[in-house]
Coordinates of C-alpha atoms in Angstrom, one line a residue:
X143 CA -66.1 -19.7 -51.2
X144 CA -69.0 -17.8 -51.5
X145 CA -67.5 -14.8 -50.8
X146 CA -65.5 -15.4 -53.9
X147 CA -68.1 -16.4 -55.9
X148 CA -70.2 -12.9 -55.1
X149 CA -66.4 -11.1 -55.9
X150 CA -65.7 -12.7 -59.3
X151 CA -69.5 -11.8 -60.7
X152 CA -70.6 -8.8 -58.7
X153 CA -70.7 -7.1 -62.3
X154 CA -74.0 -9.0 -62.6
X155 CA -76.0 -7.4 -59.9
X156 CA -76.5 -4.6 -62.2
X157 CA -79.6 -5.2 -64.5
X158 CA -78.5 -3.8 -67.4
X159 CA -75.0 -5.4 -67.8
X160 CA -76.6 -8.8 -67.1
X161 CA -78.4 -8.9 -69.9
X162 CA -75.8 -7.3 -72.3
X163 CA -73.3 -10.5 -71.1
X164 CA -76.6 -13.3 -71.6
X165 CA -76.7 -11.4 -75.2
X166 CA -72.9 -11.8 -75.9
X167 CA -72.5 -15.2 -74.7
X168 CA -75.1 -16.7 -77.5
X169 CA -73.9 -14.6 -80.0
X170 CA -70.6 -15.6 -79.2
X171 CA -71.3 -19.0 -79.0
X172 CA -72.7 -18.8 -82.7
X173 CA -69.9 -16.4 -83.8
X174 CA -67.1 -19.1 -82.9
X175 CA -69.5 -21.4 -84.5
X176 CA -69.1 -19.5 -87.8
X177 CA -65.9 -18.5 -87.5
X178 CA -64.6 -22.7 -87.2
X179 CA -67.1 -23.2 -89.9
X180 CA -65.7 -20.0 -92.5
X181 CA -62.3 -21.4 -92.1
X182 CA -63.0 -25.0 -93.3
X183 CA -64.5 -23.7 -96.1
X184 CA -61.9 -21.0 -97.6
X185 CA -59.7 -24.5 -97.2
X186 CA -62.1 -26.5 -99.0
X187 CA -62.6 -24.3 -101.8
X188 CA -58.9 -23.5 -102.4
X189 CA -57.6 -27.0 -101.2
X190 CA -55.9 -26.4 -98.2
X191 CA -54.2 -23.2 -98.9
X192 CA -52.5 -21.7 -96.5
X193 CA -52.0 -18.2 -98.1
X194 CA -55.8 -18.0 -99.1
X195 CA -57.0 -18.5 -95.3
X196 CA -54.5 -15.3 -94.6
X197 CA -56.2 -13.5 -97.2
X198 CA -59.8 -13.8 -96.3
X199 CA -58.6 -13.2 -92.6
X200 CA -57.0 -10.1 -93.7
X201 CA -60.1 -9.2 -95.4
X202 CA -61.9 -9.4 -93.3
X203 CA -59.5 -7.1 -90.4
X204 CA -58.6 -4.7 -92.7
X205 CA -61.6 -2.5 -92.7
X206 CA -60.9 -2.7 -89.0
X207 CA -57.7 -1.2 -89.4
X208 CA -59.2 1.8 -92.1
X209 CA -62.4 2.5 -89.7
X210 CA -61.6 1.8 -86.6
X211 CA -61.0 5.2 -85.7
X212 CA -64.5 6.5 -87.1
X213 CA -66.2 3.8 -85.2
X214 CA -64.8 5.4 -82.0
X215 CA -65.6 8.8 -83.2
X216 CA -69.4 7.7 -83.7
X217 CA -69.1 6.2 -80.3
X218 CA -68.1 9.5 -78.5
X219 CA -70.7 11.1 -80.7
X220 CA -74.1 9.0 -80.7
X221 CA -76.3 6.8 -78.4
X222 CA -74.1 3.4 -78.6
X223 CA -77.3 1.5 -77.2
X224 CA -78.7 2.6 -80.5
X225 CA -75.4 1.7 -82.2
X226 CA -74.9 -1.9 -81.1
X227 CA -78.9 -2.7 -82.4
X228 CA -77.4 -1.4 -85.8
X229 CA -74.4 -3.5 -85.6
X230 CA -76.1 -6.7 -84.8
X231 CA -78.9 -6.4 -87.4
X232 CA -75.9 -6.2 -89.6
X233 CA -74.0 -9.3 -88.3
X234 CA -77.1 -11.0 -88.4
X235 CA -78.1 -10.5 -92.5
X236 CA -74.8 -10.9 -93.7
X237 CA -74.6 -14.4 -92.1
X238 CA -77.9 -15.6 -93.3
X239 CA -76.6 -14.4 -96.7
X240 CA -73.9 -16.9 -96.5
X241 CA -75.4 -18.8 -95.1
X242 CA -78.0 -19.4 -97.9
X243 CA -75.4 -19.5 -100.4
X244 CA -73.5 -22.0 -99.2
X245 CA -76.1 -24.3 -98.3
X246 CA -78.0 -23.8 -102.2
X247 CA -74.6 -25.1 -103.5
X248 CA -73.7 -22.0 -105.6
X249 CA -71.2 -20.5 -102.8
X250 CA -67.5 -19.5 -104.7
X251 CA -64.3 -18.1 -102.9
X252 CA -65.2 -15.0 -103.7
X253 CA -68.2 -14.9 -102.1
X254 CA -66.1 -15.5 -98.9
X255 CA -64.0 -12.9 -99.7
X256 CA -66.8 -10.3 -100.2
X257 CA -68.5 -11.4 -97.1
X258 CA -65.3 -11.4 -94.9
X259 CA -64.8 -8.0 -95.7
X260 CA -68.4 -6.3 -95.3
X261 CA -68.2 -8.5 -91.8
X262 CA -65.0 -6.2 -91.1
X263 CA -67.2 -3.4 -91.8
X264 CA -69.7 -4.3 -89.6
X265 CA -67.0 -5.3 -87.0
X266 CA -65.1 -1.8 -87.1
X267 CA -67.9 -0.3 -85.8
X268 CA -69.3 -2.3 -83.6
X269 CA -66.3 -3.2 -81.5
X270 CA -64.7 0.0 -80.6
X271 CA -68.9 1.0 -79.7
X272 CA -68.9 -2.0 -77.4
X273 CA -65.8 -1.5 -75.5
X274 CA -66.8 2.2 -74.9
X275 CA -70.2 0.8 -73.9
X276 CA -69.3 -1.2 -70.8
X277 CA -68.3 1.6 -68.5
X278 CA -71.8 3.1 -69.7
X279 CA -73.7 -0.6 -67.8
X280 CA -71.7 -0.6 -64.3
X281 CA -69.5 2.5 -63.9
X282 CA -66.1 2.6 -62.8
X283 CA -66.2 1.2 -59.5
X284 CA -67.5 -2.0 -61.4
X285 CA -65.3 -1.8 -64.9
X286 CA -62.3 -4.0 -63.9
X287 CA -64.8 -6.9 -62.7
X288 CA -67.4 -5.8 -66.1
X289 CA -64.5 -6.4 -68.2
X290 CA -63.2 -9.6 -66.7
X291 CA -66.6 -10.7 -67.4
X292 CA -66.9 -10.1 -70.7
X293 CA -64.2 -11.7 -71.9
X294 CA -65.1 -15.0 -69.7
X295 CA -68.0 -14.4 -71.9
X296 CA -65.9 -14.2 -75.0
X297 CA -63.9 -17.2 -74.2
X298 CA -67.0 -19.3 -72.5
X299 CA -68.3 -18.7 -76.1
X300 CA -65.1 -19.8 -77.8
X301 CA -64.7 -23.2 -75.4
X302 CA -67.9 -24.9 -76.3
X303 CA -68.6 -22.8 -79.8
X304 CA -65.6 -24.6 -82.2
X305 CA -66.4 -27.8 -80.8
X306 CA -69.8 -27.6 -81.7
X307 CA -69.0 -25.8 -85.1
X308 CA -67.1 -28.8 -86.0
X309 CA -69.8 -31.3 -85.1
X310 CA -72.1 -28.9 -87.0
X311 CA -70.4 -29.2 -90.3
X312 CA -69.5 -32.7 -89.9
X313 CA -73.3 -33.5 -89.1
X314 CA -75.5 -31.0 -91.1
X315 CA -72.8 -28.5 -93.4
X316 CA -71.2 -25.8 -93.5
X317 CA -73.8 -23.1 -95.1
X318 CA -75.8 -24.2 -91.9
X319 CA -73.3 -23.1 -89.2
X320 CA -73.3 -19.8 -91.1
X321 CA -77.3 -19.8 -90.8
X322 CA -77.2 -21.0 -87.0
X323 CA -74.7 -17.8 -86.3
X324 CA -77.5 -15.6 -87.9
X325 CA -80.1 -16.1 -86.0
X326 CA -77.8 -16.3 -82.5
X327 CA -77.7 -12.4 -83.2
X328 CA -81.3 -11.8 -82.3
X329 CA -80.4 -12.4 -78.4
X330 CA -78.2 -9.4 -78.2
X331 CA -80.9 -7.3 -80.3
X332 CA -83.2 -7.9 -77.8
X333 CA -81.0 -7.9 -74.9
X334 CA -79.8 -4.3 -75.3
X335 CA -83.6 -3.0 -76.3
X336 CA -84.4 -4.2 -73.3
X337 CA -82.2 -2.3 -71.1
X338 CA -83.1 0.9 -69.2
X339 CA -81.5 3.9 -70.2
X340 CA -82.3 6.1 -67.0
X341 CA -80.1 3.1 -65.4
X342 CA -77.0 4.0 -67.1
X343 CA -74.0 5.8 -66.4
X344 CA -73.8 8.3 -68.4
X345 CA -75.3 12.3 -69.2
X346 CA -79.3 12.0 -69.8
X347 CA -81.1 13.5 -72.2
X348 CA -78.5 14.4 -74.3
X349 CA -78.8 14.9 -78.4
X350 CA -75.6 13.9 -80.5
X351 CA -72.3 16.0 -80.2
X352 CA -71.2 17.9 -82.7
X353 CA -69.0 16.3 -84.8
X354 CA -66.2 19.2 -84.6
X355 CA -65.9 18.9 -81.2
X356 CA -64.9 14.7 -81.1
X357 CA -61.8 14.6 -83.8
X358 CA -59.9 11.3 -83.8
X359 CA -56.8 14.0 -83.8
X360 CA -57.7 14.8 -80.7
X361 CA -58.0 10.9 -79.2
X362 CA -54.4 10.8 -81.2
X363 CA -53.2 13.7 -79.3
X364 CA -54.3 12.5 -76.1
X365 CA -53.0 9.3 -76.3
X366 CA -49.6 10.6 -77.3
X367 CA -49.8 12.7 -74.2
X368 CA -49.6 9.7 -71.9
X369 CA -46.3 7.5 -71.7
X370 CA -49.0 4.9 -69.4
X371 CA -51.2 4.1 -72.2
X372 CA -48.9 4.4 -75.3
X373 CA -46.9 1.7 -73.4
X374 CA -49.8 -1.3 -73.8
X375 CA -51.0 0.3 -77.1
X376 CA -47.5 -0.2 -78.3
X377 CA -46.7 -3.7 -76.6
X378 CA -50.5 -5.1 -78.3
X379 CA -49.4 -3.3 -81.5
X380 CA -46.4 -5.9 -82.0
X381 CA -48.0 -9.4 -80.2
X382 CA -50.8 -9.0 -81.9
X383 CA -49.6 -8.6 -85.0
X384 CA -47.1 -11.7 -84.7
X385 CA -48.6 -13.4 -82.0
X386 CA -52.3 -13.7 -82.0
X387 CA -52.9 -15.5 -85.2
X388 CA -54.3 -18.7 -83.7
X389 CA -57.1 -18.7 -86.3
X390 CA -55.2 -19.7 -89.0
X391 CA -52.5 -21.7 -87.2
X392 CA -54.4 -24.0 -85.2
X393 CA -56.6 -24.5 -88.3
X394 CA -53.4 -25.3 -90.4
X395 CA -51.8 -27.7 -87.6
X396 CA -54.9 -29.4 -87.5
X397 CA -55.2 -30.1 -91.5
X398 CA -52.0 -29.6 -92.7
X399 CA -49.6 -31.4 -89.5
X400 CA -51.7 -33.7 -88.1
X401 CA -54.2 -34.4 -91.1
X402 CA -57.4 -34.3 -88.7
X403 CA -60.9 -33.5 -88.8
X404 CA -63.4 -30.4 -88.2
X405 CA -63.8 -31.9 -84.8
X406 CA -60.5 -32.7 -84.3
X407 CA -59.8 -29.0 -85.0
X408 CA -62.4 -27.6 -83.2
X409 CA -60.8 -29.1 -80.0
X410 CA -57.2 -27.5 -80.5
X411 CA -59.5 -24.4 -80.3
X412 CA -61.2 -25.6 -77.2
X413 CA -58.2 -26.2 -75.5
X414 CA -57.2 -23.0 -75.7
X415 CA -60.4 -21.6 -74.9
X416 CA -60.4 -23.8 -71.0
X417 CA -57.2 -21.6 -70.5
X418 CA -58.1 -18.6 -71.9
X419 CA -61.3 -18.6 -69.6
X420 CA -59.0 -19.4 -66.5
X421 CA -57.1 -16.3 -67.4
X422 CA -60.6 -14.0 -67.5
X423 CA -61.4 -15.3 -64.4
X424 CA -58.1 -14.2 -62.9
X425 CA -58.5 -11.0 -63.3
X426 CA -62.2 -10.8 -62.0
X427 CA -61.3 -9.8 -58.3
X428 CA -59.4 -7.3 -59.3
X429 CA -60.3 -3.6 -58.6
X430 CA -57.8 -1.0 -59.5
X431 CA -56.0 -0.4 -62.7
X432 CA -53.3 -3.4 -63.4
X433 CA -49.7 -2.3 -63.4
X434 CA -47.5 -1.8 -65.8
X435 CA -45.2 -4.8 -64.6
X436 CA -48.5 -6.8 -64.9
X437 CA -48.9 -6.2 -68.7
X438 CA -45.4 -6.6 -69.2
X439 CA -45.0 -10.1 -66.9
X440 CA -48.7 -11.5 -68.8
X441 CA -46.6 -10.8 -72.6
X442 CA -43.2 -12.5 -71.7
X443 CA -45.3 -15.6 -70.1
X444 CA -47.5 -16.0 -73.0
X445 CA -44.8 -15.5 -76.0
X446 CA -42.5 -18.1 -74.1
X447 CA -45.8 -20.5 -74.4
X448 CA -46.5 -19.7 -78.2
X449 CA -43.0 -20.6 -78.9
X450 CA -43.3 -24.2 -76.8
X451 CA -46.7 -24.7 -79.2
X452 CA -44.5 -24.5 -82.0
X453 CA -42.4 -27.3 -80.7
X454 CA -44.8 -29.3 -79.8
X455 CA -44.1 -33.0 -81.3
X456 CA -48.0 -34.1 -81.2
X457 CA -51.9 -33.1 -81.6
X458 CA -52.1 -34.6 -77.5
X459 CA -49.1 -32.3 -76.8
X460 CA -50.0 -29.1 -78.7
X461 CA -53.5 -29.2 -77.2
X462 CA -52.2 -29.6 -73.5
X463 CA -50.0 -26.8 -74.0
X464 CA -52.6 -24.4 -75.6
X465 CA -54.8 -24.3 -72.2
X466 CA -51.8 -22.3 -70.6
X467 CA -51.3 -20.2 -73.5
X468 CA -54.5 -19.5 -73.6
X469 CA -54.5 -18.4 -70.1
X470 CA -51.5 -15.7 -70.3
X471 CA -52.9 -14.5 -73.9
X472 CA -56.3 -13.7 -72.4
X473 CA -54.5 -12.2 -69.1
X474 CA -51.8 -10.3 -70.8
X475 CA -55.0 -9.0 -73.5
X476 CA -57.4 -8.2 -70.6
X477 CA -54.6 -6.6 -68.4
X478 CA -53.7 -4.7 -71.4
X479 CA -57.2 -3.6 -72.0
X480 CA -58.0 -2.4 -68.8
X481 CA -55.0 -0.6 -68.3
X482 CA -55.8 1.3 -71.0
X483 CA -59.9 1.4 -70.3
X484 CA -59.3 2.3 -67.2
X485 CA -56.5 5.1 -67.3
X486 CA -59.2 6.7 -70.1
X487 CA -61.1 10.0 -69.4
X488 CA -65.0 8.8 -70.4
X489 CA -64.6 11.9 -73.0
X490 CA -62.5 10.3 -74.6
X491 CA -63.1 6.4 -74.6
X492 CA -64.3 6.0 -77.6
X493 CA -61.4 7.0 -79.6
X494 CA -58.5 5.5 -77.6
X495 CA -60.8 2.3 -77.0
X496 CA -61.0 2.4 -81.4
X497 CA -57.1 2.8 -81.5
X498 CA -56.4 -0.2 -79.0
X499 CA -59.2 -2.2 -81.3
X500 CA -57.2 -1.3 -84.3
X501 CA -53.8 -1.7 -83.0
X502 CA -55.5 -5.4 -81.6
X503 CA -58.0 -6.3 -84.9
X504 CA -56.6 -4.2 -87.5
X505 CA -53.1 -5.1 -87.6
X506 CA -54.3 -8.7 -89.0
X507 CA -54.3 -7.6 -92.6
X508 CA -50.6 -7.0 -91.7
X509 CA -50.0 -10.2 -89.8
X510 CA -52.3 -12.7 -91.5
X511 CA -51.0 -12.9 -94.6
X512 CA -47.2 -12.7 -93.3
X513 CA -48.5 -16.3 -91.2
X514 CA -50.0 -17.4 -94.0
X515 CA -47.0 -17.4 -96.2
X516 CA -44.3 -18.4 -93.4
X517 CA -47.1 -21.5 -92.8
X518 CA -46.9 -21.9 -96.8
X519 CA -43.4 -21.8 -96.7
X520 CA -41.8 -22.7 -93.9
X521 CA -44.8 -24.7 -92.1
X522 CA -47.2 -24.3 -89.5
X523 CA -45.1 -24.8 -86.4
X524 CA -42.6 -22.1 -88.0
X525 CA -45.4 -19.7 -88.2
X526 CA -46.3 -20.1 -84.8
X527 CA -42.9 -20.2 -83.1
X528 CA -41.7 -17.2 -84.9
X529 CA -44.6 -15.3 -83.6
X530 CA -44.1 -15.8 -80.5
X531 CA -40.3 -15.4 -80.8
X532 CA -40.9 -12.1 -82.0
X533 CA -43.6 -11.4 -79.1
X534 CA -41.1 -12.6 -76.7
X535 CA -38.3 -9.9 -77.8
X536 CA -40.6 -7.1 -78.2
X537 CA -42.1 -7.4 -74.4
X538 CA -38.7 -8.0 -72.9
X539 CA -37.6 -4.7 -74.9
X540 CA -40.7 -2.9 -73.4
X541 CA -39.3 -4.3 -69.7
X542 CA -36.1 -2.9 -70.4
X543 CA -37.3 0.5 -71.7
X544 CA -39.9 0.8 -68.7
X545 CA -36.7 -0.4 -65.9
X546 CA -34.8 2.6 -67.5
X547 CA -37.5 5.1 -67.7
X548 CA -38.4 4.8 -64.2
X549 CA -35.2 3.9 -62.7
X550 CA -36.2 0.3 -61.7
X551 CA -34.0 -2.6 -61.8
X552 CA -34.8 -6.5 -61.2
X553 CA -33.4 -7.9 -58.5
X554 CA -33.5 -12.1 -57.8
X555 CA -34.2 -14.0 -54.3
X556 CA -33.3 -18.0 -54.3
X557 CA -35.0 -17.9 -50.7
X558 CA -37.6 -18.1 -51.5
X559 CA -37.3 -17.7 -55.2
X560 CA -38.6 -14.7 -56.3
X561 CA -38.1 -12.0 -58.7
X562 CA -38.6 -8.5 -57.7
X563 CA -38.6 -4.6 -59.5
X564 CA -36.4 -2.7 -57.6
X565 CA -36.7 -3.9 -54.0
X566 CA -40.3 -3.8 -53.0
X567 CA -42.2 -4.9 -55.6
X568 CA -42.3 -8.7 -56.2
X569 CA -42.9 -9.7 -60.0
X570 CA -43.6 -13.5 -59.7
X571 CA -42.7 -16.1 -58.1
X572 CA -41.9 -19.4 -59.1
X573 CA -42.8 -21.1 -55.3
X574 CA -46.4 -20.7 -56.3
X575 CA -48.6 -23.6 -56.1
X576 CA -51.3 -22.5 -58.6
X577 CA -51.4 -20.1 -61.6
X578 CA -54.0 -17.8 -59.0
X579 CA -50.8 -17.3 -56.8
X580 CA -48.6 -16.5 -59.4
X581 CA -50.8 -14.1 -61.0
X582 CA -51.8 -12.5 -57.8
X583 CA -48.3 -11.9 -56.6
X584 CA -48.0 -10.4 -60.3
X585 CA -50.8 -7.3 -59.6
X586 CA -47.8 -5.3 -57.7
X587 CA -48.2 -1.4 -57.2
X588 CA -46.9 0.5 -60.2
X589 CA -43.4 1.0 -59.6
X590 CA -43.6 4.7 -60.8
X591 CA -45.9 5.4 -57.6
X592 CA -43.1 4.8 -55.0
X593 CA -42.9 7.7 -53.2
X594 CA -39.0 7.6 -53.9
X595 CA -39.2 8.0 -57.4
X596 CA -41.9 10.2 -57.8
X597 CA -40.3 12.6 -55.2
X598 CA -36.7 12.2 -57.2
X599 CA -38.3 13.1 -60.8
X600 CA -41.0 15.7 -59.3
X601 CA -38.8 18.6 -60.8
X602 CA -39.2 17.4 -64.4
X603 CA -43.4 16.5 -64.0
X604 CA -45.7 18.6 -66.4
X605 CA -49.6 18.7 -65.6
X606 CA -49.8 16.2 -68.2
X607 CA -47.3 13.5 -66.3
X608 CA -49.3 14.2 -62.6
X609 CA -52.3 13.6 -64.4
X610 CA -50.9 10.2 -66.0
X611 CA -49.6 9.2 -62.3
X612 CA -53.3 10.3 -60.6
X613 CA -54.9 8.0 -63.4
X614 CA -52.2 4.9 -62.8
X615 CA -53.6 4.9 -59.4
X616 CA -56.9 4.4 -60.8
X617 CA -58.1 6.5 -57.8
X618 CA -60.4 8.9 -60.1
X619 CA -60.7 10.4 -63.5
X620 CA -60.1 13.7 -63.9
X621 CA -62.2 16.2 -66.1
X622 CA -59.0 17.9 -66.5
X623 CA -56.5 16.0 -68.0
X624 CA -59.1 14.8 -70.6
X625 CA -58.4 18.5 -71.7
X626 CA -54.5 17.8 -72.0
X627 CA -54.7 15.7 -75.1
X628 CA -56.9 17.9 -76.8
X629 CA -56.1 19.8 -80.1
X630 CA -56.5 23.5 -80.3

């Protein structure tokens, strides 16, 4: 047990990220705080309108999906320890605003709409710069676990931060959640001033680089150079468009369906929260790059849950099965993630880890407002079903694509039951006892690293598709291949 325990958060030992994840967690805890509180007020300004919740969601996304790529370039360009004091001080003044506003009683929709999207603004840089930044704490022996542990940190946050966003409004107003989010932003200012920067991983004493030689053509390039990352990129592009709108479905179950309270909604949020938390943890032991199978296995799993959320006949039986959903969205996202984090040459992380934020942030201008009006239209449970219908056909497309590209096929046991990819790599398994089995026996070897495959399409490699196989093996990253994306 101990053992365990010094496996799951060994990311900790290292100074610097320790007080980069104490940071996050209370700013988390106050953003989840804000973002419960935000979405009960758009409904009580507009009375209960589905469509307006979209549009303040889209909003505030879509500078995310317009900047995205610049925030990465400034992240491959500057000091992002310098960055992420810029981005907080930002976060933290635009939620006092509100927060003032609403609280003197003069607070109108479009106030919300104006401070949703210079939030985006805010959010397009900062996120991409704190993706890029975690390699920087622990280096790559420690990423996999760093990144588990962040979002157990995101989803700790989002357990306890609705619930008590809910009693918050109920007990002393809205305009005060939005103040109580503000001044949560001072203990990640702090935390990152406080690090050391001789402690991290990463060239010393280096100015800025020029901006002509980091060009988001060139992350474009390189992406498009690697069939193992376009694969997630591609596969988040299309569930997180349809499938990760949770903020304004739970929010409209909860008002619209089952005519609760903030509280009451705050807990739908919570109970997916436990789960998604379960699933961070999951993933902490893990120390190589997750296969492909892995991503693909975490998306079927969680769009076959969204769709039973849809179905679900009551607020007891919606909230019970959120906590599994929640678990295989944050598994399938994190997988996803660190597929992508991992397979990345540091040269280039900030770009691709700006495209994966925009293809999993700033596709919700996109997707909000298409929720928003199926909710309007067709109701909640619609919405959310749909989605995760959708979700459900686009990753067992992806399986099919990735079985025929690499010559795999699925093959079933009944003793014991079992499914396997081709005939050595078990997928899941449905004798498992506990989600940790299930999952485990899901972290299989790649399939295109059997030597029988790779020796059968050697003849058609290019140095670009070695480099992509070295990479999957997460064995080392090569200075290399992060010239074979590279525009002239």
């Amino acid at each position: 047990m101990q053992a365990r325990w010094k496996t799951t958060f060994r990311a900790l030992a290292v100074r610097n990220f320790r007080l980069f994840a104490t940071g996050q967690l209370i700013s988390l805890l106050g953003g989840w705080i804000q973002i419960t509180a935000q979405d009960w007020l758009v409904l009580s300004l507009t009375h209960n309108s589905p469509t307006a919740l979209g549009f303040v969601t889209a909003l505030q996304f879509t500078p995310v999906l317009l900047l995205s790529l610049y925030g990465g370039k400034l992240a491959d360009r500057f000091d992002k320890r310098r960055l992420l004091i810029i981005a907080n001080s930002g976060y933290m003044v635009l939620a006092l605003i509100m927060g003032i506003l609403v609280v003197s009683g003069s607070v109108e929709v479009w106030h919300v709409f104006v401070f949703a999207a210079s939030y985006g603004v805010v959010n397009s840089m900062e996120t991409p710069t704190r993706q890029a930044f975690v390699s920087e704490m622990v280096g790559r022996e420690l990423l996999p676990n760093a990144l588990a542990l962040s979002a157990a940190t995101f989803n700790s946050a989002r357990i306890l931060g609705p619930a008590v966003g809910g009693l918050t409004i109920a007990l002393l107003g809205t305009g005060t959640a939005f103040i109580v989010n503000g001044v949560t932003f001072i203990a990640p200012i702090i935390a990152i001033s406080r690090m050391v920067p001789s402690q991290l991983f990463r060239k010393q004493n280096v100015g800025p680089v020029a901006a002509d030689d980091v060009k988001i053509i060139d992350g474009l390039r390189y992406v498009r150079s690697r069939a193992d990352l376009m694969m997630p990129i591609v596969l988040m592009l299309i569930i997180g468009m349809v499938a990760f709108n949770f903020q304004i479905t739970l929010a409209l179950m909860a008002k619209n369906v089952f005519h609760t309270s903030a509280d009451k909604f705050g807990l739908l949020t919570t109970a997916l929260a436990i789960g998604a938390l379960a699933g961070a943890f999951a993933g902490s032991a893990r120390k190589g790059r997750p296969s492909a199978w892995l991503v693909l296995f975490a998306g079927i799993a969680f769009s076959a849950l969204e769709i039973a959320v849809g179905f679900a006949p009551s607020f007891v039986a919606t909230a019970i099965i959120l906590v599994p959903t929640g678990f295989f969205m944050i598994f399938f996202a994190q997988a996803t993630n660190q597929r992508v984090q991992i397979g990345t040459s540091s040269a280039f992380r900030g770009r691709v880890m700006a495209l994966y934020v925009l293809v999993f942030l700033g596709t919700t201008p996109i997707g909000a407002p298409l929720v928003g009006w199926v909710a309007e239209a067709f109701g909640p449970r619609t919405a959310i079903w749909l989605g995760g219908l959708i979700a459900l056909v686009t990753a067992l497309t992806v399986l099919a694509y990735e079985l025929r590209r690499t010559g795999g096929r699925l093959q079933v046991s009944l003793r014991p039951p079992r499914i396997y990819v081709s005939d050595e790599t078990p997928v899941a398994s449905i004798e498992a006892v506990t989600l940790p089995d299930a999952v485990a026996m899901a972290e299989a070897e790649p399939l295109e690293l059997q030597p029988i495959i790779v020796a059968r399409e050697a003849t058609d490699l290019d140095a670009t598709d070695l480099g992509s196989r070295d990479l999957d093996s997460g064995d080392l990253e090569s200075d290399e291949l992060a010239g074979a994306g590279r525009g002239a």
